Amino acid sequence: MSARWKGVFPAVTTKFKDDFSIDYKAMERHIDGQIQAGVHGIVTTGTLGENASLSAKEKQEVLKIAVSVSAGRVPVLAGVAENTTAGACEVVTDATANGADGFMLLPAMMYPADRRETLEHFRTVGRMSELPIMIYNNPVVYKVDVTPEMFGELAEIESFVALKESSDDPRRITDIYNEVGDRYQIFTGVDNLALESLMLGAVGWVAGLVVAFPRETVAIYDLARAGRYAEALVIYRWFMPMLHLDVSTKLVQNIKLAEVLAGVGTETVRPPRLSLVGEERAHVIRVVESALANRPALPELSGQLS
């Protein structure tokens, strides 16, 4: 398949009203704001989008909003994180009909599949998909590791065009290149390893804190791709205390609170998640307010350098 994804792809949050229903108007504003800020793609219903808290119908409704708002300006990927392979295939079928440009595909949830089972899951979904797919590897959270050798075995599936590497080990990027060359477009999925990953050859960043600070995220990416690492590092160092908030079991609550403090979102999460209280909440407020008080000027960029 011909998709050549690269750049900053926000894993957008799902906006809820106080009664926990989806706030569709807020979703429209959120996604349009990200695109206006210069992001290169959108990922719906990922971990940050509270995939597991959404019904099958709601996942498709969120996707349709993103497709409508994007209107072809950037590709829209639907997150696919289901308990069964059959369930993943069903999401792919429905999302294809609803206008997705591709998918971010996770291993099957709940059950920590072994190597053979993981490969079969990906192959089954990959072979039935009419659209390109980004494979998402996050062994830290999901307890299933898609190794560089496994990516080599999956390279025969035409629909697999990209991968999101979230193993918390930037050496993996070099290992993947050594295993399969440039067969895949490699994205980093760990906010506080993003610049290192871009320097090692990643061509994209599926980002979390971008939803609160999109222009700074895009600036880091564009500067890194242009080889202007010293300038990128200034912004990255400023950003780092907030980027650490993405590497947490409460990343959704952390990032939604950061959105509120940045004036671009709402804090409501669906149970069993609960909004932050006490010292957890105070810590996020301190980190974000300190960053807002010292927000760096962004360098001039002659258009998108990506």
PDB file of C-alpha atoms in Angstrom:
ATOM      1  CA  MET A   1       0.000   0.000   0.000  1.00  0.00           C
ATOM      2  CA  SER A   2       1.154   3.519  -0.795  1.00  0.00           C
ATOM      3  CA  ALA A   3       0.568   5.350   2.519  1.00  0.00           C
ATOM      4  CA  ARG A   4       3.652   7.236   3.660  1.00  0.00           C
ATOM      5  CA  TRP A   5       2.786   8.475   7.118  1.00  0.00           C
ATOM      6  CA  LYS A   6       5.168  10.722   9.008  1.00  0.00           C
ATOM      7  CA  GLY A   7       5.062  13.604  11.436  1.00  0.00           C
ATOM      8  CA  VAL A   8       3.144  14.295  14.623  1.00  0.00           C
ATOM      9  CA  PHE A   9      -0.020  12.217  15.075  1.00  0.00           C
ATOM     10  CA  PRO A  10      -1.923  13.187  18.250  1.00  0.00           C
ATOM     11  CA  ALA A  11      -3.619  10.340  20.080  1.00  0.00           C
ATOM     12  CA  VAL A  12      -6.595  12.564  20.754  1.00  0.00           C
ATOM     13  CA  THR A  13      -8.535  12.498  24.001  1.00  0.00           C
ATOM     14  CA  THR A  14     -12.248  11.738  23.973  1.00  0.00           C
ATOM     15  CA  LYS A  15     -14.278  14.623  25.366  1.00  0.00           C
ATOM     16  CA  PHE A  16     -17.076  13.845  27.819  1.00  0.00           C
ATOM     17  CA  LYS A  17     -19.841  15.939  29.329  1.00  0.00           C
ATOM     18  CA  ASP A  18     -20.503  15.889  33.065  1.00  0.00           C
ATOM     19  CA  ASP A  19     -22.960  13.008  32.554  1.00  0.00           C
ATOM     20  CA  PHE A  20     -20.169  10.995  30.820  1.00  0.00           C
ATOM     21  CA  SER A  21     -21.800  11.190  27.386  1.00  0.00           C
ATOM     22  CA  ILE A  22     -19.494  12.153  24.520  1.00  0.00           C
ATOM     23  CA  ASP A  23     -19.270  15.882  23.865  1.00  0.00           C
ATOM     24  CA  TYR A  24     -19.262  15.840  20.081  1.00  0.00           C
ATOM     25  CA  LYS A  25     -18.946  19.606  19.661  1.00  0.00           C
ATOM     26  CA  ALA A  26     -15.919  19.645  21.955  1.00  0.00           C
ATOM     27  CA  MET A  27     -14.423  16.801  19.919  1.00  0.00           C
ATOM     28  CA  GLU A  28     -14.851  18.834  16.737  1.00  0.00           C
ATOM     29  CA  ARG A  29     -13.100  21.845  18.271  1.00  0.00           C
ATOM     30  CA  HIS A  30     -10.339  19.671  19.695  1.00  0.00           C
ATOM     31  CA  ILE A  31      -9.498  17.918  16.442  1.00  0.00           C
ATOM     32  CA  ASP A  32      -9.712  21.076  14.339  1.00  0.00           C
ATOM     33  CA  GLY A  33      -7.430  22.866  16.787  1.00  0.00           C
ATOM     34  CA  GLN A  34      -4.835  20.133  16.459  1.00  0.00           C
ATOM     35  CA  ILE A  35      -4.921  20.306  12.667  1.00  0.00           C
ATOM     36  CA  GLN A  36      -4.775  24.110  12.688  1.00  0.00           C
ATOM     37  CA  ALA A  37      -1.652  23.844  14.860  1.00  0.00           C
ATOM     38  CA  GLY A  38       0.103  21.824  12.159  1.00  0.00           C
ATOM     39  CA  VAL A  39      -0.130  18.179  13.165  1.00  0.00           C
ATOM     40  CA  HIS A  40       0.270  15.641  10.392  1.00  0.00           C
ATOM     41  CA  GLY A  41      -2.351  13.037  11.326  1.00  0.00           C
ATOM     42  CA  ILE A  42      -4.959  12.109  13.922  1.00  0.00           C
ATOM     43  CA  VAL A  43      -5.351   8.879  15.917  1.00  0.00           C
ATOM     44  CA  THR A  44      -8.746   8.268  17.512  1.00  0.00           C
ATOM     45  CA  THR A  45      -9.745   5.838  20.256  1.00  0.00           C
ATOM     46  CA  GLY A  46      -6.299   4.872  21.424  1.00  0.00           C
ATOM     47  CA  THR A  47      -5.326   4.383  25.048  1.00  0.00           C
ATOM     48  CA  LEU A  48      -5.414   8.139  25.630  1.00  0.00           C
ATOM     49  CA  GLY A  49      -8.785   8.221  23.881  1.00  0.00           C
ATOM     50  CA  GLU A  50     -10.167   5.833  26.535  1.00  0.00           C
ATOM     51  CA  ASN A  51     -10.820   3.085  23.994  1.00  0.00           C
ATOM     52  CA  ALA A  52     -11.813   0.527  26.614  1.00  0.00           C
ATOM     53  CA  SER A  53     -14.431   2.912  28.042  1.00  0.00           C
ATOM     54  CA  LEU A  54     -16.244   3.347  24.726  1.00  0.00           C
ATOM     55  CA  SER A  55     -18.916   1.178  23.154  1.00  0.00           C
ATOM     56  CA  ALA A  56     -18.435  -0.133  19.630  1.00  0.00           C
ATOM     57  CA  LYS A  57     -20.908   2.464  18.368  1.00  0.00           C
ATOM     58  CA  GLU A  58     -19.167   5.297  20.206  1.00  0.00           C
ATOM     59  CA  LYS A  59     -15.788   4.361  18.748  1.00  0.00           C
ATOM     60  CA  GLN A  60     -17.247   4.725  15.280  1.00  0.00           C
ATOM     61  CA  GLU A  61     -18.965   8.005  16.170  1.00  0.00           C
ATOM     62  CA  VAL A  62     -15.672   9.484  17.375  1.00  0.00           C
ATOM     63  CA  LEU A  63     -13.994   8.308  14.175  1.00  0.00           C
ATOM     64  CA  LYS A  64     -16.700   9.875  12.009  1.00  0.00           C
ATOM     65  CA  ILE A  65     -16.234  13.209  13.767  1.00  0.00           C
ATOM     66  CA  ALA A  66     -12.487  13.123  13.099  1.00  0.00           C
ATOM     67  CA  VAL A  67     -12.988  12.187   9.449  1.00  0.00           C
ATOM     68  CA  SER A  68     -15.533  14.967   8.979  1.00  0.00           C
ATOM     69  CA  VAL A  69     -13.426  17.622  10.694  1.00  0.00           C
ATOM     70  CA  SER A  70     -10.236  16.592   8.927  1.00  0.00           C
ATOM     71  CA  ALA A  71     -11.943  16.701   5.533  1.00  0.00           C
ATOM     72  CA  GLY A  72      -8.846  15.196   3.949  1.00  0.00           C
ATOM     73  CA  ARG A  73      -6.389  17.666   5.466  1.00  0.00           C
ATOM     74  CA  VAL A  74      -4.571  14.927   7.398  1.00  0.00           C
ATOM     75  CA  PRO A  75      -4.972  11.133   7.601  1.00  0.00           C
ATOM     76  CA  VAL A  76      -7.232   9.806  10.348  1.00  0.00           C
ATOM     77  CA  LEU A  77      -6.285   6.481  11.955  1.00  0.00           C
ATOM     78  CA  ALA A  78      -8.736   4.521  14.082  1.00  0.00           C
ATOM     79  CA  GLY A  79      -7.319   2.791  17.141  1.00  0.00           C
ATOM     80  CA  VAL A  80      -8.088  -0.941  17.189  1.00  0.00           C
ATOM     81  CA  ALA A  81      -7.752  -2.498  20.652  1.00  0.00           C
ATOM     82  CA  GLU A  82     -10.126  -5.414  21.084  1.00  0.00           C
ATOM     83  CA  ASN A  83     -10.199  -8.529  23.237  1.00  0.00           C
ATOM     84  CA  THR A  84     -10.446 -10.897  20.269  1.00  0.00           C
ATOM     85  CA  THR A  85      -9.086 -11.076  16.751  1.00  0.00           C
ATOM     86  CA  ALA A  86     -12.631 -11.308  15.404  1.00  0.00           C
ATOM     87  CA  GLY A  87     -13.536  -8.157  17.304  1.00  0.00           C
ATOM     88  CA  ALA A  88     -10.562  -6.327  15.811  1.00  0.00           C
ATOM     89  CA  CYS A  89     -11.609  -7.394  12.318  1.00  0.00           C
ATOM     90  CA  GLU A  90     -15.123  -6.094  12.966  1.00  0.00           C
ATOM     91  CA  VAL A  91     -13.793  -2.695  14.036  1.00  0.00           C
ATOM     92  CA  VAL A  92     -11.635  -2.545  10.905  1.00  0.00           C
ATOM     93  CA  THR A  93     -14.621  -3.355   8.693  1.00  0.00           C
ATOM     94  CA  ASP A  94     -16.836  -0.722  10.331  1.00  0.00           C
ATOM     95  CA  ALA A  95     -14.136   1.954  10.396  1.00  0.00           C
ATOM     96  CA  THR A  96     -13.325   1.362   6.736  1.00  0.00           C
ATOM     97  CA  ALA A  97     -16.972   2.040   5.896  1.00  0.00           C
ATOM     98  CA  ASN A  98     -16.885   5.174   8.062  1.00  0.00           C
ATOM     99  CA  GLY A  99     -13.990   6.794   6.240  1.00  0.00           C
ATOM    100  CA  ALA A 100     -10.861   5.897   8.193  1.00  0.00           C
ATOM    101  CA  ASP A 101      -7.587   6.347   6.329  1.00  0.00           C
ATOM    102  CA  GLY A 102      -5.961   3.524   8.259  1.00  0.00           C
ATOM    103  CA  PHE A 103      -5.562   1.909  11.650  1.00  0.00           C
ATOM    104  CA  MET A 104      -3.355   1.755  14.712  1.00  0.00           C
ATOM    105  CA  LEU A 105      -3.573  -1.929  15.632  1.00  0.00           C
ATOM    106  CA  LEU A 106      -2.790  -3.294  19.088  1.00  0.00           C
ATOM    107  CA  PRO A 107      -2.350  -6.901  20.196  1.00  0.00           C
ATOM    108  CA  ALA A 108      -5.501  -8.530  21.527  1.00  0.00           C
ATOM    109  CA  MET A 109      -6.341  -7.116  24.936  1.00  0.00           C
ATOM    110  CA  MET A 110      -6.632  -8.881  28.314  1.00  0.00           C
ATOM    111  CA  TYR A 111      -4.845 -12.099  27.305  1.00  0.00           C
ATOM    112  CA  PRO A 112      -1.019 -11.852  27.117  1.00  0.00           C
ATOM    113  CA  ALA A 113      -0.575 -13.804  23.892  1.00  0.00           C
ATOM    114  CA  ASP A 114       2.655 -15.626  23.097  1.00  0.00           C
ATOM    115  CA  ARG A 115       4.751 -15.020  19.986  1.00  0.00           C
ATOM    116  CA  ARG A 116       2.829 -17.411  17.730  1.00  0.00           C
ATOM    117  CA  GLU A 117      -0.554 -16.096  18.859  1.00  0.00           C
ATOM    118  CA  THR A 118       0.507 -12.472  18.497  1.00  0.00           C
ATOM    119  CA  LEU A 119       1.766 -13.001  14.962  1.00  0.00           C
ATOM    120  CA  GLU A 120      -1.441 -14.797  13.987  1.00  0.00           C
ATOM    121  CA  HIS A 121      -3.578 -11.989  15.417  1.00  0.00           C
ATOM    122  CA  PHE A 122      -1.723  -9.359  13.410  1.00  0.00           C
ATOM    123  CA  ARG A 123      -1.634 -11.453  10.240  1.00  0.00           C
ATOM    124  CA  THR A 124      -5.364 -12.159  10.376  1.00  0.00           C
ATOM    125  CA  VAL A 125      -6.284  -8.497  10.738  1.00  0.00           C
ATOM    126  CA  GLY A 126      -3.627  -7.358   8.282  1.00  0.00           C
ATOM    127  CA  ARG A 127      -4.756  -9.704   5.544  1.00  0.00           C
ATOM    128  CA  MET A 128      -8.415  -8.692   5.751  1.00  0.00           C
ATOM    129  CA  SER A 129      -7.791  -4.944   5.894  1.00  0.00           C
ATOM    130  CA  GLU A 130      -8.248  -2.858   2.770  1.00  0.00           C
ATOM    131  CA  LEU A 131      -6.437   0.049   4.432  1.00  0.00           C
ATOM    132  CA  PRO A 132      -2.891   0.587   5.748  1.00  0.00           C
ATOM    133  CA  ILE A 133      -2.059  -0.283   9.334  1.00  0.00           C
ATOM    134  CA  MET A 134       0.354   0.955  12.002  1.00  0.00           C
ATOM    135  CA  ILE A 135       1.278  -1.848  14.417  1.00  0.00           C
ATOM    136  CA  TYR A 136       1.464  -0.630  18.007  1.00  0.00           C
ATOM    137  CA  ASN A 137       4.065  -2.244  20.264  1.00  0.00           C
ATOM    138  CA  ASN A 138       3.867  -1.398  23.965  1.00  0.00           C
ATOM    139  CA  PRO A 139       5.150  -4.318  26.050  1.00  0.00           C
ATOM    140  CA  VAL A 140       5.402  -2.167  29.175  1.00  0.00           C
ATOM    141  CA  VAL A 141       1.626  -1.717  29.348  1.00  0.00           C
ATOM    142  CA  TYR A 142       0.182  -4.612  27.354  1.00  0.00           C
ATOM    143  CA  LYS A 143       2.705  -7.341  28.295  1.00  0.00           C
ATOM    144  CA  VAL A 144       3.115  -8.440  24.662  1.00  0.00           C
ATOM    145  CA  ASP A 145       6.385  -7.573  22.934  1.00  0.00           C
ATOM    146  CA  VAL A 146       6.530  -7.351  19.150  1.00  0.00           C
ATOM    147  CA  THR A 147      10.267  -7.806  18.655  1.00  0.00           C
ATOM    148  CA  PRO A 148      12.306  -6.602  15.672  1.00  0.00           C
ATOM    149  CA  GLU A 149      12.433 -10.212  14.453  1.00  0.00           C
ATOM    150  CA  MET A 150       8.629 -10.402  14.602  1.00  0.00           C
ATOM    151  CA  PHE A 151       8.351  -7.204  12.570  1.00  0.00           C
ATOM    152  CA  GLY A 152      10.553  -8.965  10.040  1.00  0.00           C
ATOM    153  CA  GLU A 153       8.122 -11.881   9.874  1.00  0.00           C
ATOM    154  CA  LEU A 154       5.161  -9.520   9.471  1.00  0.00           C
ATOM    155  CA  ALA A 155       6.814  -7.584   6.647  1.00  0.00           C
ATOM    156  CA  GLU A 156       5.160  -9.856   4.072  1.00  0.00           C
ATOM    157  CA  ILE A 157       1.743  -8.357   4.897  1.00  0.00           C
ATOM    158  CA  GLU A 158       1.231  -5.455   2.501  1.00  0.00           C
ATOM    159  CA  SER A 159      -1.154  -3.523   4.736  1.00  0.00           C
ATOM    160  CA  PHE A 160       1.466  -3.124   7.479  1.00  0.00           C
ATOM    161  CA  VAL A 161       3.138   0.150   6.557  1.00  0.00           C
ATOM    162  CA  ALA A 162       4.141   1.653   9.905  1.00  0.00           C
ATOM    163  CA  LEU A 163       4.835   0.818  13.522  1.00  0.00           C
ATOM    164  CA  LYS A 164       4.519   2.682  16.795  1.00  0.00           C
ATOM    165  CA  GLU A 165       7.395   1.671  19.045  1.00  0.00           C
ATOM    166  CA  SER A 166       6.681   2.194  22.747  1.00  0.00           C
ATOM    167  CA  SER A 167       9.017  -0.328  24.335  1.00  0.00           C
ATOM    168  CA  ASP A 168      10.696   2.393  26.440  1.00  0.00           C
ATOM    169  CA  ASP A 169      14.013   1.465  24.793  1.00  0.00           C
ATOM    170  CA  PRO A 170      15.179   3.794  21.984  1.00  0.00           C
ATOM    171  CA  ARG A 171      17.747   1.174  20.949  1.00  0.00           C
ATOM    172  CA  ARG A 172      14.842  -0.732  19.445  1.00  0.00           C
ATOM    173  CA  ILE A 173      14.650   1.759  16.588  1.00  0.00           C
ATOM    174  CA  THR A 174      18.167   0.879  15.463  1.00  0.00           C
ATOM    175  CA  ASP A 175      17.470  -2.828  15.962  1.00  0.00           C
ATOM    176  CA  ILE A 176      14.357  -2.572  13.774  1.00  0.00           C
ATOM    177  CA  TYR A 177      16.243  -0.741  11.023  1.00  0.00           C
ATOM    178  CA  ASN A 178      18.973  -3.378  11.165  1.00  0.00           C
ATOM    179  CA  GLU A 179      16.346  -6.128  10.904  1.00  0.00           C
ATOM    180  CA  VAL A 180      14.056  -4.758   8.166  1.00  0.00           C
ATOM    181  CA  GLY A 181      15.665  -1.600   6.785  1.00  0.00           C
ATOM    182  CA  ASP A 182      13.112   1.040   5.903  1.00  0.00           C
ATOM    183  CA  ARG A 183      10.279  -1.469   5.355  1.00  0.00           C
ATOM    184  CA  TYR A 184       8.153   0.363   7.953  1.00  0.00           C
ATOM    185  CA  GLN A 185       7.625   4.009   8.795  1.00  0.00           C
ATOM    186  CA  ILE A 186       8.759   4.033  12.427  1.00  0.00           C
ATOM    187  CA  PHE A 187       6.913   6.221  14.918  1.00  0.00           C
ATOM    188  CA  THR A 188       7.876   6.720  18.521  1.00  0.00           C
ATOM    189  CA  GLY A 189       5.054   6.389  21.019  1.00  0.00           C
ATOM    190  CA  VAL A 190       6.839   7.535  24.183  1.00  0.00           C
ATOM    191  CA  ASP A 191       6.640  11.283  24.721  1.00  0.00           C
ATOM    192  CA  ASN A 192       9.718  11.551  26.918  1.00  0.00           C
ATOM    193  CA  LEU A 193      11.857   9.631  24.415  1.00  0.00           C
ATOM    194  CA  ALA A 194      10.614  11.460  21.343  1.00  0.00           C
ATOM    195  CA  LEU A 195      13.595  13.608  20.404  1.00  0.00           C
ATOM    196  CA  GLU A 196      16.029  10.750  20.983  1.00  0.00           C
ATOM    197  CA  SER A 197      13.889   8.529  18.768  1.00  0.00           C
ATOM    198  CA  LEU A 198      13.715  11.116  15.988  1.00  0.00           C
ATOM    199  CA  MET A 199      17.491  11.482  16.098  1.00  0.00           C
ATOM    200  CA  LEU A 200      17.813   7.693  15.721  1.00  0.00           C
ATOM    201  CA  GLY A 201      15.636   7.588  12.618  1.00  0.00           C
ATOM    202  CA  ALA A 202      11.978   7.615  13.642  1.00  0.00           C
ATOM    203  CA  VAL A 203       9.930   9.534  11.076  1.00  0.00           C
ATOM    204  CA  GLY A 204       6.919  10.180  13.277  1.00  0.00           C
ATOM    205  CA  TRP A 205       5.617  10.675  16.784  1.00  0.00           C
ATOM    206  CA  VAL A 206       2.270   9.409  18.072  1.00  0.00           C
ATOM    207  CA  ALA A 207       2.063  11.956  20.844  1.00  0.00           C
ATOM    208  CA  GLY A 208       0.110  12.502  24.046  1.00  0.00           C
ATOM    209  CA  LEU A 209       0.888  15.949  25.494  1.00  0.00           C
ATOM    210  CA  VAL A 210       0.460  17.365  22.007  1.00  0.00           C
ATOM    211  CA  VAL A 211      -3.257  17.599  22.767  1.00  0.00           C
ATOM    212  CA  ALA A 212      -2.455  20.399  25.234  1.00  0.00           C
ATOM    213  CA  PHE A 213       0.636  21.827  23.524  1.00  0.00           C
ATOM    214  CA  PRO A 214       0.417  21.099  19.793  1.00  0.00           C
ATOM    215  CA  ARG A 215       2.602  23.889  18.440  1.00  0.00           C
ATOM    216  CA  GLU A 216       5.522  23.027  20.691  1.00  0.00           C
ATOM    217  CA  THR A 217       5.245  19.350  19.748  1.00  0.00           C
ATOM    218  CA  VAL A 218       5.197  20.112  16.033  1.00  0.00           C
ATOM    219  CA  ALA A 219       8.129  22.510  16.447  1.00  0.00           C
ATOM    220  CA  ILE A 220      10.268  19.806  18.075  1.00  0.00           C
ATOM    221  CA  TYR A 221       9.456  17.424  15.242  1.00  0.00           C
ATOM    222  CA  ASP A 222      10.079  19.933  12.449  1.00  0.00           C
ATOM    223  CA  LEU A 223      13.342  21.139  13.960  1.00  0.00           C
ATOM    224  CA  ALA A 224      14.590  17.585  14.469  1.00  0.00           C
ATOM    225  CA  ARG A 225      13.743  16.600  10.896  1.00  0.00           C
ATOM    226  CA  ALA A 226      15.600  19.689   9.691  1.00  0.00           C
ATOM    227  CA  GLY A 227      18.672  18.720  11.717  1.00  0.00           C
ATOM    228  CA  ARG A 228      18.278  21.760  13.981  1.00  0.00           C
ATOM    229  CA  TYR A 229      18.761  19.678  17.099  1.00  0.00           C
ATOM    230  CA  ALA A 230      20.087  22.413  19.380  1.00  0.00           C
ATOM    231  CA  GLU A 231      16.921  24.448  18.847  1.00  0.00           C
ATOM    232  CA  ALA A 232      14.733  21.375  19.255  1.00  0.00           C
ATOM    233  CA  LEU A 233      16.512  20.523  22.499  1.00  0.00           C
ATOM    234  CA  VAL A 234      15.649  23.875  24.079  1.00  0.00           C
ATOM    235  CA  ILE A 235      11.930  23.212  23.598  1.00  0.00           C
ATOM    236  CA  TYR A 236      12.274  19.545  24.534  1.00  0.00           C
ATOM    237  CA  ARG A 237      13.978  20.348  27.837  1.00  0.00           C
ATOM    238  CA  TRP A 238      11.218  22.826  28.667  1.00  0.00           C
ATOM    239  CA  PHE A 239       8.609  20.206  27.727  1.00  0.00           C
ATOM    240  CA  MET A 240      10.180  17.252  29.549  1.00  0.00           C
ATOM    241  CA  PRO A 241       8.530  17.620  32.995  1.00  0.00           C
ATOM    242  CA  MET A 242       5.157  17.534  31.238  1.00  0.00           C
ATOM    243  CA  LEU A 243       6.181  14.721  28.905  1.00  0.00           C
ATOM    244  CA  HIS A 244       6.870  12.582  31.970  1.00  0.00           C
ATOM    245  CA  LEU A 245       3.124  12.819  32.715  1.00  0.00           C
ATOM    246  CA  ASP A 246       2.495  10.631  29.657  1.00  0.00           C
ATOM    247  CA  VAL A 247       4.450   7.731  31.159  1.00  0.00           C
ATOM    248  CA  SER A 248       2.042   6.840  33.927  1.00  0.00           C
ATOM    249  CA  THR A 249      -0.885   4.544  34.591  1.00  0.00           C
ATOM    250  CA  LYS A 250      -2.862   7.767  35.020  1.00  0.00           C
ATOM    251  CA  LEU A 251      -1.742   9.324  31.760  1.00  0.00           C
ATOM    252  CA  VAL A 252      -5.349   9.973  30.717  1.00  0.00           C
ATOM    253  CA  GLN A 253      -6.155  11.929  33.872  1.00  0.00           C
ATOM    254  CA  ASN A 254      -2.782  13.699  33.783  1.00  0.00           C
ATOM    255  CA  ILE A 255      -3.131  14.814  30.196  1.00  0.00           C
ATOM    256  CA  LYS A 256      -6.779  15.814  30.449  1.00  0.00           C
ATOM    257  CA  LEU A 257      -5.895  18.029  33.415  1.00  0.00           C
ATOM    258  CA  ALA A 258      -3.021  19.496  31.384  1.00  0.00           C
ATOM    259  CA  GLU A 259      -5.524  20.289  28.625  1.00  0.00           C
ATOM    260  CA  VAL A 260      -7.727  22.161  31.097  1.00  0.00           C
ATOM    261  CA  LEU A 261      -4.778  24.170  32.408  1.00  0.00           C
ATOM    262  CA  ALA A 262      -3.767  25.002  28.830  1.00  0.00           C
ATOM    263  CA  GLY A 263      -7.319  26.150  28.121  1.00  0.00           C
ATOM    264  CA  VAL A 264      -8.130  23.577  25.466  1.00  0.00           C
ATOM    265  CA  GLY A 265     -10.080  20.737  27.043  1.00  0.00           C
ATOM    266  CA  THR A 266     -12.210  19.184  29.731  1.00  0.00           C
ATOM    267  CA  GLU A 267     -11.131  16.979  32.602  1.00  0.00           C
ATOM    268  CA  THR A 268     -13.983  14.455  32.727  1.00  0.00           C
ATOM    269  CA  VAL A 269     -12.975  10.798  32.440  1.00  0.00           C
ATOM    270  CA  ARG A 270     -15.214   7.741  32.437  1.00  0.00           C
ATOM    271  CA  PRO A 271     -15.233   5.434  35.456  1.00  0.00           C
ATOM    272  CA  PRO A 272     -13.516   3.392  36.624  1.00  0.00           C
ATOM    273  CA  ARG A 273     -11.104   6.246  35.987  1.00  0.00           C
ATOM    274  CA  LEU A 274     -11.625   9.206  38.304  1.00  0.00           C
ATOM    275  CA  SER A 275     -10.232  12.711  37.998  1.00  0.00           C
ATOM    276  CA  LEU A 276      -7.118  13.408  40.033  1.00  0.00           C
ATOM    277  CA  VAL A 277      -7.285  14.614  43.626  1.00  0.00           C
ATOM    278  CA  GLY A 278      -4.830  15.479  46.372  1.00  0.00           C
ATOM    279  CA  GLU A 279      -1.103  15.436  45.727  1.00  0.00           C
ATOM    280  CA  GLU A 280      -1.468  13.720  42.338  1.00  0.00           C
ATOM    281  CA  ARG A 281      -3.560  16.638  41.138  1.00  0.00           C
ATOM    282  CA  ALA A 282      -1.345  19.233  42.790  1.00  0.00           C
ATOM    283  CA  HIS A 283       1.739  17.741  41.123  1.00  0.00           C
ATOM    284  CA  VAL A 284       0.253  18.003  37.629  1.00  0.00           C
ATOM    285  CA  ILE A 285      -0.872  21.572  38.297  1.00  0.00           C
ATOM    286  CA  ARG A 286       2.609  22.563  39.499  1.00  0.00           C
ATOM    287  CA  VAL A 287       4.292  21.013  36.475  1.00  0.00           C
ATOM    288  CA  VAL A 288       1.958  22.544  33.906  1.00  0.00           C
ATOM    289  CA  GLU A 289       1.697  25.975  35.514  1.00  0.00           C
ATOM    290  CA  SER A 290       5.491  26.167  35.733  1.00  0.00           C
ATOM    291  CA  ALA A 291       5.714  25.325  32.041  1.00  0.00           C
ATOM    292  CA  LEU A 292       3.069  27.893  31.122  1.00  0.00           C
ATOM    293  CA  ALA A 293       4.966  30.560  33.056  1.00  0.00           C
ATOM    294  CA  ASN A 294       8.142  29.789  31.105  1.00  0.00           C
ATOM    295  CA  ARG A 295       6.714  28.934  27.693  1.00  0.00           C
ATOM    296  CA  PRO A 296       9.482  29.279  25.096  1.00  0.00           C
ATOM    297  CA  ALA A 297       9.313  31.376  21.977  1.00  0.00           C
ATOM    298  CA  LEU A 298       9.191  29.095  18.969  1.00  0.00           C
ATOM    299  CA  PRO A 299      11.732  29.603  16.181  1.00  0.00           C
ATOM    300  CA  GLU A 300      10.683  30.621  12.709  1.00  0.00           C
ATOM    301  CA  LEU A 301      10.027  27.655  10.460  1.00  0.00           C
ATOM    302  CA  SER A 302       9.633  28.076   6.726  1.00  0.00           C
ATOM    303  CA  GLY A 303       6.479  26.009   6.370  1.00  0.00           C
ATOM    304  CA  GLN A 304       6.334  22.406   7.468  1.00  0.00           C
ATOM    305  CA  LEU A 305       9.790  20.903   7.308  1.00  0.00           C
ATOM    306  CA  SER A 306       8.484  17.354   7.580  1.00  0.00           C
TER     307      SER A 306
END
